[in-house]
Tab-separated table of C-alpha atoms in Angstrom:
chain	number	residue	atom	x	y	z
A	265	UNK	CA	108.138	233.541	75.434
A	266	UNK	CA	109.341	230.939	72.945
A	267	UNK	CA	105.764	229.716	72.354
A	268	UNK	CA	106.540	226.195	73.544
A	269	UNK	CA	103.749	226.160	76.091
A	270	UNK	CA	103.975	222.429	76.785
A	271	UNK	CA	107.601	222.869	77.866
A	272	UNK	CA	106.612	226.017	79.764
A	273	UNK	CA	104.030	223.995	81.717
A	274	UNK	CA	106.730	221.547	82.787
A	275	UNK	CA	109.117	224.361	83.796
A	276	UNK	CA	106.368	226.151	85.732
A	277	UNK	CA	105.506	222.944	87.605
A	278	UNK	CA	109.178	222.531	88.483
A	279	UNK	CA	109.350	226.147	89.640
A	280	UNK	CA	106.277	225.658	91.847
A	281	UNK	CA	107.817	222.559	93.421
A	282	UNK	CA	111.166	224.285	93.970
A	283	UNK	CA	109.565	227.382	95.489
A	284	UNK	CA	107.412	225.233	97.788
A	285	UNK	CA	110.499	223.323	98.945
A	286	UNK	CA	112.162	226.632	99.818
A	287	UNK	CA	109.051	228.114	101.447
A	288	UNK	CA	108.890	231.020	98.994
A	289	UNK	CA	105.169	231.750	99.049
A	290	UNK	CA	105.160	234.544	96.463
A	291	UNK	CA	107.228	232.467	94.040
A	292	UNK	CA	104.813	229.553	94.450
A	293	UNK	CA	101.875	231.866	93.768
A	294	UNK	CA	103.389	233.586	90.731
A	295	UNK	CA	104.527	230.307	89.199
A	296	UNK	CA	101.055	228.825	89.727
A	297	UNK	CA	99.719	231.903	87.925
A	298	UNK	CA	102.168	231.360	85.067
A	299	UNK	CA	101.229	227.677	84.949
A	300	UNK	CA	97.570	228.662	84.632
A	301	UNK	CA	98.400	231.127	81.865
A	302	UNK	CA	100.268	228.444	79.897
A	303	UNK	CA	97.436	225.959	80.406
A	304	UNK	CA	94.919	228.515	79.111
A	305	UNK	CA	97.022	228.861	75.971
A	306	UNK	CA	96.812	225.073	75.613
A	307	UNK	CA	93.040	225.254	76.291
A	308	UNK	CA	93.386	222.971	79.302
A	309	UNK	CA	90.850	225.021	81.220
A	310	UNK	CA	90.183	222.699	84.198
A	311	UNK	CA	93.874	222.482	85.103
A	312	UNK	CA	94.299	226.210	84.433
A	313	UNK	CA	91.451	226.970	86.816
A	314	UNK	CA	93.041	224.848	89.544
A	315	UNK	CA	96.429	226.520	89.161
A	316	UNK	CA	95.035	230.065	89.106
A	317	UNK	CA	92.717	229.317	92.040
A	318	UNK	CA	95.683	228.079	94.109
A	319	UNK	CA	97.656	231.168	93.097
A	320	UNK	CA	94.788	233.415	94.165
A	321	UNK	CA	94.473	231.695	97.540
A	322	UNK	CA	98.208	232.095	98.225
A	323	UNK	CA	98.219	235.690	96.964
A	324	UNK	CA	95.319	236.571	99.261
A	325	UNK	CA	96.998	234.884	102.242
A	326	UNK	CA	100.279	236.661	101.508
A	327	UNK	CA	98.725	240.061	100.844
A	328	UNK	CA	100.050	240.207	97.255
A	329	UNK	CA	97.371	242.621	96.026
A	330	UNK	CA	98.572	243.001	92.460
A	331	UNK	CA	98.688	239.232	91.938
A	332	UNK	CA	95.254	238.876	93.561
A	333	UNK	CA	93.756	241.217	90.964
A	334	UNK	CA	95.655	239.595	88.104
A	335	UNK	CA	94.501	236.126	89.171
A	336	UNK	CA	90.916	237.335	89.416
A	337	UNK	CA	91.023	238.439	85.779
A	338	UNK	CA	92.186	234.997	84.689
A	339	UNK	CA	89.482	233.330	86.798
A	340	UNK	CA	86.874	235.684	85.321
A	341	UNK	CA	87.975	234.616	81.844
A	342	UNK	CA	87.763	230.937	82.769
A	343	UNK	CA	84.357	231.481	84.366
A	344	UNK	CA	83.271	233.242	81.172
A	345	UNK	CA	84.406	230.273	79.095
A	346	UNK	CA	82.187	228.157	81.353
A	347	UNK	CA	79.230	230.475	80.640
A	348	UNK	CA	79.215	232.767	83.685
A	349	UNK	CA	77.433	235.933	82.565
A	350	UNK	CA	79.233	238.442	84.831
A	351	UNK	CA	82.686	237.403	83.614
A	352	UNK	CA	83.042	240.378	81.271
A	353	UNK	CA	82.178	242.808	84.057
A	354	UNK	CA	84.739	241.168	86.351
A	355	UNK	CA	87.388	241.308	83.624
A	356	UNK	CA	86.716	245.011	83.077
A	357	UNK	CA	87.067	245.645	86.820
A	358	UNK	CA	90.479	243.964	86.721
A	359	UNK	CA	91.558	245.884	83.630
A	360	UNK	CA	90.522	249.176	85.226
A	361	UNK	CA	92.452	248.326	88.398
A	362	UNK	CA	95.556	247.465	86.357
A	363	UNK	CA	95.303	250.659	84.302
A	364	UNK	CA	94.782	252.826	87.415
A	365	UNK	CA	98.015	251.395	88.859
A	366	UNK	CA	99.987	251.467	85.584
A	367	UNK	CA	100.316	247.659	85.563
A	368	UNK	CA	100.758	247.460	81.803
A	369	UNK	CA	101.388	243.697	81.689
A	370	UNK	CA	98.254	242.983	83.741
A	371	UNK	CA	96.033	245.343	81.731
A	372	UNK	CA	97.319	243.880	78.484
A	373	UNK	CA	96.627	240.334	79.662
A	374	UNK	CA	93.151	241.396	80.756
A	375	UNK	CA	92.343	242.993	77.413
A	376	UNK	CA	93.577	239.953	75.522
A	377	UNK	CA	91.504	237.651	77.733
A	378	UNK	CA	88.455	239.883	77.269
A	379	UNK	CA	88.891	239.941	73.490
A	380	UNK	CA	89.248	236.160	73.424
A	381	UNK	CA	86.133	235.731	75.544
A	382	UNK	CA	84.143	238.083	73.309
A	383	UNK	CA	85.314	236.166	70.244
A	384	UNK	CA	84.201	232.860	71.797
A	385	UNK	CA	80.807	234.409	72.556
A	386	UNK	CA	80.437	235.495	68.935
A	387	UNK	CA	80.685	239.216	69.708
A	388	UNK	CA	83.092	239.721	66.834
A	389	UNK	CA	82.900	243.509	66.467
A	390	UNK	CA	83.671	244.037	70.151
A	391	UNK	CA	86.325	241.313	70.055
A	392	UNK	CA	88.030	243.096	67.155
A	393	UNK	CA	87.962	246.387	69.077
A	394	UNK	CA	89.555	244.798	72.154
A	395	UNK	CA	92.198	242.964	70.104
A	396	UNK	CA	93.059	246.258	68.364
A	397	UNK	CA	93.432	248.064	71.701
A	398	UNK	CA	95.540	245.198	73.050
A	399	UNK	CA	97.671	245.146	69.886
A	400	UNK	CA	98.462	248.846	70.233
A	401	UNK	CA	99.290	248.433	73.931
A	402	UNK	CA	101.427	245.354	73.230
A	403	UNK	CA	103.396	247.162	70.525
A	404	UNK	CA	103.797	250.285	72.666
A	405	UNK	CA	105.124	248.233	75.586
A	406	UNK	CA	107.367	246.006	73.458
A	407	UNK	CA	105.417	242.821	74.229
A	408	UNK	CA	105.964	240.907	71.000
A	409	UNK	CA	104.337	237.716	72.291
A	410	UNK	CA	100.969	239.348	72.876
A	411	UNK	CA	101.329	241.614	69.836
A	412	UNK	CA	101.790	238.515	67.673
A	413	UNK	CA	98.814	236.850	69.400
A	414	UNK	CA	96.625	239.893	68.734
A	415	UNK	CA	97.734	240.138	65.103
A	416	UNK	CA	96.906	236.462	64.553
A	417	UNK	CA	93.530	236.835	66.261
A	418	UNK	CA	92.671	239.902	64.186
A	419	UNK	CA	93.690	238.136	60.973
A	420	UNK	CA	91.377	235.235	61.867
A	421	UNK	CA	88.377	237.492	62.531
A	422	UNK	CA	86.100	238.527	59.675
A	423	UNK	CA	86.730	242.089	58.515
A	424	UNK	CA	84.082	244.618	59.555
A	425	UNK	CA	82.647	244.696	56.004
A	426	UNK	CA	82.068	240.913	56.198
A	427	UNK	CA	80.073	241.115	59.441
A	428	UNK	CA	76.288	241.406	59.419
A	429	UNK	CA	74.939	244.863	60.302
A	430	UNK	CA	74.281	245.492	63.987
A	431	UNK	CA	70.743	245.784	65.097
């Protein structure tokens, strides 16, 4: 949460190694997920994919349903970055699952990933809408890290009056 994602990568790798040494499967899976999240923030997508994929495999084996769905959202985002056309649909499925179960953190991550993907695809109006929803949810839940991320992303997007008309 201190925004030092390079240091966070190192700590997450240490946590994965420690959890593996102790045989704590869930802790390995969740720390692989966190590692993937940090790597996404550093735009190291190949390594992020590997970490999240390993997390998903362990979560499925261990029956950690919530983590399975959370990992799938991150993989959908990474697949979308790589050009997979159904990524947005898969992200929305994950967001809906998180919202149905009141998993605020997961839904917020999903919305932020979706907004980022839309921005990368040039769908700026929709990206702005998703960042605004995520910003409200982040503020309401006290998640300053993602609120700050959403504010920065919104500030970097053209204002609606600067965008070409739809159609």
